CSV table of C-alpha atoms and ligand atoms in Angstrom, one decimal:
chain,number,residue,atom,x,y,z
A,1,MET,CA,12.2,-24.8,-3.8
A,2,LYS,CA,11.5,-24.6,-0.1
A,3,LEU,CA,9.6,-21.8,1.6
A,4,GLU,CA,9.4,-20.5,5.2
A,5,TRP,CA,6.6,-18.1,6.1
A,6,GLY,CA,4.9,-16.2,8.9
A,7,ALA,CA,1.8,-14.0,9.3
A,8,ALA,CA,0.6,-11.3,11.6
A,9,THR,CA,-2.6,-9.3,12.0
A,10,HIS,CA,-3.6,-6.5,14.3
A,11,THR,CA,-6.7,-4.3,14.9
A,12,GLY,CA,-4.5,-1.2,15.1
A,13,LEU,CA,-4.9,1.6,17.6
A,14,VAL,CA,-8.1,3.3,16.4
A,15,ARG,CA,-10.5,0.7,15.0
A,16,GLU,CA,-12.7,-1.4,17.3
A,17,THR,CA,-12.7,-4.5,15.2
A,18,ASN,CA,-10.3,-6.3,12.9
A,19,GLN,CA,-12.0,-6.7,9.5
A,20,ASP,CA,-8.9,-8.3,7.9
A,21,SER,CA,-8.7,-12.1,7.3
A,22,HIS,CA,-5.9,-14.2,6.1
A,23,VAL,CA,-4.5,-17.7,5.3
A,24,ALA,CA,-0.9,-18.9,5.1
A,25,ASP,CA,-0.5,-22.6,4.8
A,26,GLY,CA,2.6,-23.1,2.7
A,27,LYS,CA,0.6,-23.6,-0.5
A,28,VAL,CA,-1.8,-20.7,-0.5
A,29,PHE,CA,-1.2,-17.3,1.1
A,30,ALA,CA,-3.9,-14.6,1.1
A,31,VAL,CA,-5.0,-11.3,2.7
A,32,ALA,CA,-8.5,-10.0,2.6
A,33,ASP,CA,-9.5,-6.5,3.9
A,34,GLY,CA,-13.3,-6.4,4.5
A,35,MET,CA,-15.6,-3.4,4.6
A,36,GLY,CA,-19.2,-2.8,5.6
A,37,GLY,CA,-21.2,-2.1,8.7
A,38,HIS,CA,-22.8,-4.5,11.2
A,39,ALA,CA,-19.8,-6.9,11.2
A,40,GLY,CA,-20.1,-7.0,7.3
A,41,GLY,CA,-16.3,-6.4,6.9
A,42,GLU,CA,-15.3,-9.4,9.0
A,43,VAL,CA,-17.9,-11.6,7.5
A,44,ALA,CA,-17.0,-10.7,3.9
A,45,SER,CA,-13.2,-11.2,4.3
A,46,ARG,CA,-13.8,-14.5,6.2
A,47,ILE,CA,-16.1,-15.8,3.5
A,48,ALA,CA,-13.5,-14.8,0.8
A,49,ILE,CA,-10.6,-16.6,2.5
A,50,ASP,CA,-12.8,-19.7,3.2
A,51,ALA,CA,-14.0,-19.8,-0.4
A,52,LEU,CA,-10.4,-19.5,-1.6
A,53,ARG,CA,-9.3,-22.4,0.5
A,54,SER,CA,-12.1,-24.8,-0.3
A,55,ALA,CA,-11.9,-24.0,-4.1
A,56,LEU,CA,-8.2,-24.9,-4.1
A,57,ALA,CA,-8.7,-28.1,-2.0
A,58,VAL,CA,-10.4,-29.8,-5.1
A,59,GLU,CA,-8.4,-31.9,-7.5
A,60,GLY,CA,-7.7,-30.2,-10.8
A,61,ASP,CA,-5.7,-27.6,-12.7
A,62,SER,CA,-4.4,-25.2,-10.0
A,63,SER,CA,-4.3,-22.1,-12.0
A,64,GLU,CA,-7.9,-22.6,-13.2
A,65,LEU,CA,-9.1,-23.4,-9.7
A,66,PHE,CA,-7.3,-20.3,-8.5
A,67,ALA,CA,-9.2,-18.1,-11.0
A,68,GLU,CA,-12.5,-19.9,-10.1
A,69,SER,CA,-11.8,-19.4,-6.4
A,70,PHE,CA,-12.2,-15.6,-6.7
A,71,GLU,CA,-15.5,-16.0,-8.6
A,72,LYS,CA,-16.7,-18.4,-5.9
A,73,ALA,CA,-15.7,-16.0,-3.2
A,74,ASN,CA,-17.5,-13.2,-4.9
A,75,LEU,CA,-20.7,-15.2,-5.3
A,76,ALA,CA,-20.6,-16.5,-1.7
A,77,ILE,CA,-20.4,-12.9,-0.4
A,78,LEU,CA,-23.3,-11.8,-2.6
A,79,ALA,CA,-25.4,-14.8,-1.4
A,80,GLN,CA,-24.7,-14.1,2.3
A,81,ALA,CA,-25.6,-10.4,1.9
A,82,ASP,CA,-28.8,-11.4,0.1
A,83,GLU,CA,-29.7,-13.7,3.1
A,84,ASP,CA,-29.0,-11.1,5.8
A,85,SER,CA,-30.0,-7.5,5.0
A,86,ARG,CA,-27.8,-6.1,7.7
A,87,LEU,CA,-24.8,-7.3,5.7
A,88,SER,CA,-25.9,-5.8,2.4
A,89,GLY,CA,-23.2,-3.7,0.9
A,90,MET,CA,-20.4,-5.7,2.5
A,91,GLY,CA,-17.3,-6.4,0.4
A,92,THR,CA,-13.7,-7.3,0.6
A,93,THR,CA,-10.4,-7.0,-1.2
A,94,MET,CA,-8.4,-10.2,-1.7
A,95,THR,CA,-4.7,-10.6,-2.7
A,96,ALA,CA,-3.5,-14.2,-2.9
A,97,ALA,CA,-0.4,-16.0,-3.9
A,98,LEU,CA,-0.5,-19.7,-4.9
A,99,PHE,CA,2.8,-21.6,-4.8
A,100,LEU,CA,3.1,-23.9,-7.8
A,101,GLU,CA,5.8,-26.6,-7.6
A,102,ASP,CA,6.6,-28.4,-10.8
A,103,GLY,CA,10.2,-29.2,-10.3
A,104,THR,CA,12.0,-27.0,-12.8
A,105,SER,CA,10.0,-23.8,-12.7
A,106,ASP,CA,8.6,-23.3,-9.2
A,107,ARG,CA,6.6,-20.1,-9.2
A,108,PHE,CA,3.9,-18.0,-7.5
A,109,LEU,CA,0.6,-17.1,-9.2
A,110,VAL,CA,-0.5,-13.8,-7.6
A,111,ARG,CA,-4.1,-12.7,-8.0
A,112,ASN,CA,-5.7,-9.6,-6.6
A,113,ILE,CA,-8.8,-7.5,-6.5
A,114,GLY,CA,-8.9,-4.2,-4.4
A,115,ASP,CA,-6.0,-2.5,-2.8
A,116,SER,CA,-4.3,-5.1,-0.7
A,117,ARG,CA,-0.9,-5.6,-2.2
A,118,ALA,CA,1.8,-8.1,-3.1
A,119,TYR,CA,5.4,-7.1,-3.1
A,120,ILE,CA,8.6,-9.0,-3.7
A,121,LEU,CA,12.0,-8.1,-2.3
A,122,HIS,CA,14.7,-9.1,-4.8
A,123,GLU,CA,18.4,-8.4,-4.1
A,124,GLY,CA,17.4,-5.6,-1.6
A,125,ASP,CA,15.0,-3.9,-4.0
A,126,LEU,CA,11.3,-3.8,-3.3
A,127,HIS,CA,9.0,-4.4,-6.3
A,128,GLN,CA,5.2,-4.0,-6.1
A,129,ILE,CA,3.6,-6.8,-8.0
A,130,THR,CA,0.0,-5.8,-7.9
A,131,ASN,CA,-1.8,-2.7,-9.0
A,132,ASP,CA,-4.3,-1.1,-6.6
A,133,HIS,CA,-7.9,-1.0,-7.9
A,134,THR,CA,-8.5,2.4,-6.6
A,135,TYR,CA,-9.9,5.7,-7.9
A,136,VAL,CA,-6.5,7.3,-7.1
A,137,GLN,CA,-4.6,4.6,-9.0
A,138,GLN,CA,-6.8,5.5,-12.1
A,139,LEU,CA,-5.9,9.1,-11.7
A,140,ILE,CA,-2.3,8.2,-11.6
A,141,GLU,CA,-2.5,6.0,-14.6
A,142,GLU,CA,-4.3,8.8,-16.5
A,143,GLY,CA,-1.5,11.1,-15.6
A,144,SER,CA,-3.8,13.5,-13.6
A,145,ILE,CA,-1.8,13.2,-10.4
A,146,SER,CA,1.6,11.9,-9.4
A,147,VAL,CA,2.3,8.8,-7.4
A,148,GLU,CA,3.5,11.0,-4.5
A,149,GLU,CA,0.2,13.1,-4.7
A,150,GLY,CA,-1.7,9.8,-4.6
A,151,LYS,CA,-0.2,8.8,-1.3
A,152,HIS,CA,-1.9,11.8,0.4
A,153,HIS,CA,-5.0,12.1,-1.8
A,154,ARG,CA,-8.1,12.4,0.3
A,155,GLN,CA,-10.0,9.9,-1.9
A,156,ARG,CA,-7.3,7.3,-1.9
A,157,HIS,CA,-9.6,4.8,0.0
A,158,ILE,CA,-12.1,4.6,-2.7
A,159,LEU,CA,-11.9,1.2,-4.4
A,160,THR,CA,-12.9,0.6,-8.0
A,161,ARG,CA,-13.0,-3.2,-7.7
A,162,VAL,CA,-13.8,-5.5,-4.8
A,163,LEU,CA,-15.4,-8.9,-4.1
A,164,GLY,CA,-19.1,-8.8,-3.2
A,165,VAL,CA,-20.4,-5.9,-5.3
A,166,GLU,CA,-20.6,-7.0,-8.9
A,167,THR,CA,-21.7,-10.3,-10.3
A,168,SER,CA,-18.2,-11.2,-11.5
A,169,ALA,CA,-14.9,-10.9,-9.8
A,170,ASN,CA,-12.6,-8.9,-12.1
A,171,SER,CA,-9.2,-9.9,-10.6
A,172,ASP,CA,-5.7,-9.4,-12.1
A,173,VAL,CA,-3.2,-12.2,-12.2
A,174,PHE,CA,0.6,-12.2,-12.3
A,175,THR,CA,3.2,-15.0,-12.5
A,176,VAL,CA,6.2,-14.5,-10.3
A,177,THR,CA,9.3,-16.7,-10.6
A,178,PRO,CA,11.3,-16.1,-7.5
A,179,GLN,CA,15.0,-16.7,-6.9
A,180,PRO,CA,16.4,-18.1,-3.7
A,181,GLY,CA,16.6,-15.4,-1.1
A,182,ASP,CA,13.6,-13.5,-2.4
A,183,VAL,CA,10.9,-12.5,0.1
A,184,LEU,CA,7.3,-12.2,-0.9
A,185,LEU,CA,5.0,-9.9,1.1
A,186,LEU,CA,1.2,-9.8,1.1
A,187,CYS,CA,-0.4,-7.0,3.1
A,188,SER,CA,-3.5,-4.9,3.7
A,189,ASP,CA,-3.4,-1.1,3.2
A,190,GLY,CA,-2.9,-0.6,6.9
A,191,LEU,CA,0.8,-1.4,6.3
A,192,PHE,CA,1.7,0.8,3.3
A,193,ASN,CA,-0.4,3.7,4.4
A,194,HIS,CA,1.8,4.0,7.5
A,195,VAL,CA,5.2,2.6,6.5
A,196,VAL,CA,7.2,3.9,3.5
A,197,ASP,CA,8.7,1.6,0.9
A,198,HIS,CA,12.3,1.8,2.0
A,199,GLU,CA,11.3,0.9,5.6
A,200,ILE,CA,9.3,-2.1,4.4
A,201,ALA,CA,12.3,-3.2,2.3
A,202,ALA,CA,14.7,-2.8,5.2
A,203,ILE,CA,12.5,-4.9,7.6
A,204,LEU,CA,12.0,-7.6,4.9
A,205,ALA,CA,15.7,-7.8,4.3
A,206,SER,CA,16.4,-8.6,8.0
A,207,SER,CA,17.7,-12.0,8.9
A,208,GLU,CA,14.9,-12.6,11.4
A,209,SER,CA,12.3,-15.4,10.9
A,210,PRO,CA,9.4,-14.6,8.5
A,211,GLN,CA,7.1,-14.8,11.5
A,212,ARG,CA,9.1,-12.2,13.4
A,213,ILE,CA,9.3,-10.0,10.3
A,214,ALA,CA,5.6,-10.1,9.8
A,215,GLU,CA,5.1,-9.0,13.4
A,216,MET,CA,7.8,-6.2,13.0
A,217,LEU,CA,5.9,-4.8,10.0
A,218,VAL,CA,2.7,-4.7,12.0
A,219,GLU,CA,4.4,-3.0,14.9
A,220,LYS,CA,5.9,-0.4,12.5
A,221,ALA,CA,2.4,0.3,11.1
A,222,ASN,CA,1.1,0.9,14.6
A,223,LEU,CA,4.0,3.1,15.4
A,224,GLY,CA,3.2,5.1,12.3
A,225,GLY,CA,-0.4,5.7,13.6
A,226,GLY,CA,-2.2,2.4,13.4
A,227,THR,CA,-5.4,4.0,12.1
A,228,ASP,CA,-6.4,0.8,10.2
A,229,ASN,CA,-6.2,-2.9,10.7
A,230,THR,CA,-2.9,-4.3,9.4
A,231,THR,CA,-2.2,-7.8,8.1
A,232,THR,CA,1.1,-9.1,6.8
A,233,ILE,CA,2.2,-12.4,5.3
A,234,VAL,CA,5.9,-12.9,4.7
A,235,VAL,CA,7.2,-15.8,2.6
A,236,ARG,CA,10.9,-16.4,2.2
A,237,VAL,CA,12.3,-18.5,-0.6
A,238,LEU,CA,15.1,-20.6,0.8
A,239,PRO,CA,18.2,-21.4,-1.1
A,240,GLU,CA,18.5,-25.0,-2.3
A,241,LYS,CA,21.7,-26.6,-1.1
A,242,ALA,CA,22.1,-29.2,-3.9
A,243,ALA,CA,20.6,-27.4,-6.9
A,244,SER,CA,21.5,-23.8,-6.3
A,245,HIS,CA,24.6,-23.9,-8.6
A,246,LYS,CA,22.6,-25.2,-11.5
A,247,LYS,CA,20.2,-22.2,-11.4
A,248,VAL,CA,20.2,-20.1,-14.5
A,249,LEU,CA,21.2,-16.6,-13.5
A,250,PRO,CA,18.9,-13.8,-14.4
A,251,VAL,CA,19.9,-11.9,-17.5
A,252,ALA,CA,21.0,-8.4,-16.5
A,253,GLY,CA,18.5,-5.8,-17.5
A,254,ASP,CA,15.7,-8.4,-17.8
A,255,GLU,CA,14.6,-8.1,-14.2
A,256,THR,CA,11.1,-7.1,-14.9
A,257,ALA,CA,10.4,-10.1,-17.1
A,258,MET,CA,11.9,-12.4,-14.5
A,259,LEU,CA,10.0,-10.9,-11.6
A,260,GLY,CA,6.6,-11.1,-12.9
A,261,GLU,CA,5.3,-11.6,-16.4
A,262,ALA,CA,1.8,-10.3,-16.9
A,263,VAL,CA,-0.6,-13.1,-17.7
A,264,GLY,CA,-4.0,-11.4,-17.7
A,265,PRO,CA,-4.9,-8.2,-19.6
A,266,ARG,CA,-3.5,-4.8,-18.7
A,267,VAL,CA,-1.3,-6.2,-16.1
A,268,THR,CA,2.1,-4.9,-15.4
A,269,VAL,CA,4.7,-5.1,-12.7
A,270,ASN,CA,5.5,-1.8,-11.0
A,271,PRO,CA,9.1,-1.6,-9.7
A,272,VAL,CA,8.7,0.4,-6.5
A,273,SER,CA,12.4,1.2,-6.3
A,274,ARG,CA,15.3,0.1,-8.3
A,275,GLY,CA,18.9,0.5,-7.5
A,276,PRO,CA,20.8,3.2,-9.3
A,277,VAL,CA,21.8,2.3,-12.8
A,278,LEU,CA,25.5,1.8,-12.7
A,279,SER,CA,27.3,3.2,-15.7
A,280,SER,CA,31.0,3.5,-15.9
A,281,ILE,CA,32.2,7.1,-16.0
A,282,PRO,CA,34.4,7.3,-19.1
A,283,THR,CA,38.0,8.2,-18.3
A,284,PRO,CA,39.3,10.7,-20.8
A,285,LEU,CA,42.2,9.3,-22.6
A,286,GLY,CA,45.2,11.2,-23.7
A,287,LYS,CA,44.1,14.2,-21.8
A,288,LYS,CA,46.6,16.9,-21.1
A,289,GLN,CA,48.1,16.3,-17.7
A,290,VAL,CA,48.0,19.3,-15.4
A,291,SER,CA,50.8,19.4,-12.9
A,292,SER,CA,49.5,19.1,-9.4
A,293,GLY,CA,49.3,22.4,-7.5
A,294,SER,CA,48.9,24.4,-10.7
A,295,ARG,CA,46.5,27.3,-10.5
A,296,LEU,CA,44.1,25.8,-13.0
A,297,VAL,CA,43.5,22.9,-10.7
A,298,THR,CA,43.0,25.1,-7.7
A,299,VAL,CA,40.5,27.4,-9.5
A,300,ARG,CA,38.6,24.4,-10.8
A,301,SER,CA,38.5,22.8,-7.4
A,302,VAL,CA,37.2,26.0,-5.8
A,303,LEU,CA,34.5,26.4,-8.5
A,304,PHE,CA,33.5,22.8,-8.1
A,305,PHE,CA,33.3,23.2,-4.3
A,306,ILE,CA,31.1,26.3,-4.7
A,307,LEU,CA,28.9,24.5,-7.1
A,308,VAL,CA,28.4,21.6,-4.7
A,309,LEU,CA,27.6,24.1,-1.9
A,310,LEU,CA,25.0,25.8,-4.1
A,311,LEU,CA,23.4,22.4,-5.0
A,312,VAL,CA,23.3,21.2,-1.4
A,313,GLY,CA,22.0,24.6,-0.2
A,314,GLY,CA,19.4,24.8,-2.9
A,315,THR,CA,18.2,21.2,-2.3
A,316,ALA,CA,17.9,21.9,1.4
A,317,TRP,CA,15.9,25.0,0.7
A,318,VAL,CA,13.5,23.2,-1.6
A,319,VAL,CA,13.0,20.4,0.9
A,320,ASN,CA,12.5,22.8,3.7
A,321,ALA,CA,9.9,24.7,1.6
A,322,TYR,CA,8.1,21.6,0.6
A,323,ALA,CA,8.2,20.1,4.2
A,324,ASN,CA,7.1,23.3,6.0
A,325,HIS,CA,4.6,25.0,3.7
A,326,ALA,CA,1.9,22.6,4.5
A,327,TYR,CA,-0.5,21.8,7.2
A,328,TYR,CA,-2.8,18.8,7.7
A,329,VAL,CA,-5.8,17.8,9.7
A,330,GLY,CA,-5.2,14.6,11.6
A,331,THR,CA,-5.8,13.0,14.9
A,332,ALA,CA,-4.3,13.3,18.4
A,333,ASN,CA,-5.6,11.8,21.7
A,334,LYS,CA,-8.8,10.7,19.9
A,335,ARG,CA,-9.5,14.3,18.8
A,336,VAL,CA,-9.2,16.2,15.6
A,337,ALA,CA,-5.8,17.9,15.5
A,338,ILE,CA,-3.9,20.2,13.2
A,339,TYR,CA,-0.3,19.6,12.3
A,340,HIS,CA,2.4,21.7,10.6
A,341,GLY,CA,4.4,19.8,8.0
A,342,ARG,CA,3.5,16.7,5.9
A,343,PRO,CA,2.1,13.4,7.0
A,344,GLY,CA,5.0,11.1,7.8
A,345,GLY,CA,7.5,13.9,7.5
A,346,VAL,CA,9.9,14.8,4.7
A,347,LEU,CA,13.5,13.6,5.2
A,348,TRP,CA,14.6,15.2,8.5
A,349,TYR,CA,11.6,17.4,8.8
A,350,GLN,CA,9.0,15.8,11.1
A,351,PRO,CA,5.5,17.2,11.3
A,352,SER,CA,4.7,19.1,14.6
A,353,LEU,CA,1.4,19.2,16.4
A,354,VAL,CA,-0.1,22.8,16.2
A,355,GLU,CA,-3.3,22.3,18.1
A,356,THR,CA,-5.6,19.6,19.4
A,357,THR,CA,-9.1,20.8,18.8
A,358,SER,CA,-12.0,20.0,21.2
A,359,LEU,CA,-13.7,17.9,18.5
A,360,PRO,CA,-13.7,14.2,19.5
A,361,LEU,CA,-13.2,11.6,16.7
A,362,SER,CA,-16.3,9.9,18.1
A,363,GLN,CA,-18.5,12.7,16.7
A,364,LEU,CA,-17.4,12.2,13.1
A,365,ASN,CA,-19.4,10.2,10.7
A,366,GLY,CA,-17.8,7.4,8.7
A,367,THR,CA,-16.6,9.5,5.8
A,368,GLN,CA,-15.3,12.4,7.9
A,369,TYR,CA,-13.5,9.8,10.2
A,370,PHE,CA,-11.9,8.2,7.1
A,371,ASP,CA,-10.6,11.5,5.8
A,372,VAL,CA,-9.3,12.8,9.1
A,373,SER,CA,-7.7,9.5,10.2
A,374,HIS,CA,-5.8,9.4,7.0
A,375,ASP,CA,-4.7,13.1,7.2
A,376,VAL,CA,-6.2,15.9,5.1
A,377,LEU,CA,-3.5,18.1,3.6
A,378,GLU,CA,-4.2,21.8,3.6
A,379,PRO,CA,-2.0,24.7,2.2
A,380,SER,CA,-2.2,26.9,5.3
A,381,LEU,CA,-3.1,26.9,9.0
A,382,GLN,CA,-6.1,29.1,8.1
A,383,ALA,CA,-7.3,26.5,5.6
A,384,ALA,CA,-6.8,23.7,8.1
A,385,ARG,CA,-8.8,25.6,10.7
A,386,ALA,CA,-11.5,26.3,8.1
A,387,TYR,CA,-11.7,22.5,7.4
A,388,VAL,CA,-12.3,21.8,11.1
A,389,THR,CA,-14.9,24.6,11.3
A,390,ASN,CA,-16.6,23.0,8.3
A,391,LEU,CA,-16.5,19.6,10.1
A,392,ARG,CA,-18.3,21.1,13.1
A,393,ALA,CA,-20.9,22.7,10.9
A,394,GLN,CA,-21.6,19.4,9.1
A,395,ILE,CA,-21.9,17.6,12.5
A,396,ALA,CA,-24.3,20.3,13.8
A,397,PHE,CA,-26.3,20.0,10.7
A,398,GLU,CA,-26.6,16.2,10.8
A,399,LYS,CA,-27.6,16.4,14.5
A,400,SER,CA,-30.3,18.9,13.7
A,401,GLN,CA,-31.9,16.5,11.1
A,402,VAL,CA,-34.7,14.3,12.4
A,403,PRO,CA,-33.8,10.8,11.3
A,404,LYS,CA,-36.4,9.9,8.6
A,405,THR,CA,-35.0,6.6,7.4
A,406,THR,CA,-33.1,3.7,8.9
A,407,THR,CA,-30.1,4.5,6.6
A,408,SER,CA,-27.0,4.3,8.7
A,409,PRO,CA,-25.4,7.7,9.0
A,410,THR,CA,-21.9,6.1,9.4
A,411,SER,CA,-22.0,4.4,6.0
A,412,THR,CA,-18.7,5.0,4.2
A,413,THR,CA,-19.9,3.8,0.8
A,414,THR,CA,-19.6,6.3,-2.0
A,415,THR,CA,-20.7,5.8,-5.6
A,416,LEU,CA,-18.9,7.5,-8.4
A,417,THR,CA,-19.1,7.0,-12.1
A,418,ALA,CA,-15.7,5.7,-13.1
A,419,PRO,CA,-14.5,6.6,-16.5
A,420,THR,CA,-13.6,3.1,-17.6
A,421,THR,CA,-15.2,-0.3,-17.3
A,422,SER,CA,-15.7,-0.4,-13.6
A,423,THR,CA,-18.6,1.6,-12.3
A,424,THR,CA,-18.9,0.5,-8.7
A,425,THR,CA,-16.8,2.2,-6.1
A,426,THR,CA,-16.6,1.6,-2.5
A,427,ALA,CA,-14.8,3.3,0.3
A,428,ALA,CA,-12.3,0.8,1.8
A,429,GLY,CA,-12.8,-0.3,5.3
B,501,LIG,MN1,-7.7,-1.5,5.4
């Protein structure tokens, strides 16, 4: 099986530095999204990628080396943070795909920790391979919130697992057996926070080169706001001329098993979107024929037409209500701003700018900046204004405090007590 691939990375439109690192060499592909002050983010993601590469350069069992590489990356970050106190608290996500060629069953091993993601485009459908290690993902899995609510949750940047925090790297692993024509995508959260799944799928499906597709995805993230660094790696599985007709076709309905069988514990594949299930509409046999033009047909047609109108009208009304009965606090021209609508819009309803406040983004602390740059949903204009008033009050309060310690006021690290095994949580950078 032959691959072609490309990679792109960009600082985005708001951040000053790019804390993402990546590698794409035909054998190993990986994205790391670092976090931490004083260049800690760049350092952590760079250490992780370097550790991954050097661990895999050794002779030995590839899948074992792959697992070890995450442990080595974790320890290397801890060691560096120990040496340089300015880097303490740094960490990074890492999502990596290792291409294993053994003739008959070429496959990818995908391993991840944190919220950088791996997806695969298979026959036009985008499937998410990895699960985010975030507080919000935990809430979704517990059933406390829906996937849709998670997308706009104000704590969606809180990570439950990263490299460089605990003594052991608790990563998930997946096996993905691709088919010719499939496209693998690795990306940092800068992409999927700004570009919706069907847009990602459409770009991945284009016939452009993987390099161009990687760049197009980054451009799309920046068009969507570019509030974060964005890194994309696109790997296309090429059809094999000689052997393609020998390939065993996937069994219908067994798509999940084919796309990624969980190897590690509590690992599943999340299909992001699947095509509609095609079922044949049974044609009634021996039904009494109604002559065309009869009153019965006419009355039924009219009733059906009215029903369709009601459905369309009702749906439009619900969408309109959902789209317009919300406000959010976001950014415009490097200032805090209030919008009417929902971030990213709903169908044909795009959010509109209500007002740009006089509050510059530069006055916000790390946590406030995080929230605002990722849009804070509020139920009314009044509530949105109250949120901004509260921000101003917090800033005024912080300014009035005499600094007593050297603790950085821009730290975005939060600690929560997670309900399950992981106890360390970090706000993503
Ligand atoms: Mn990020």
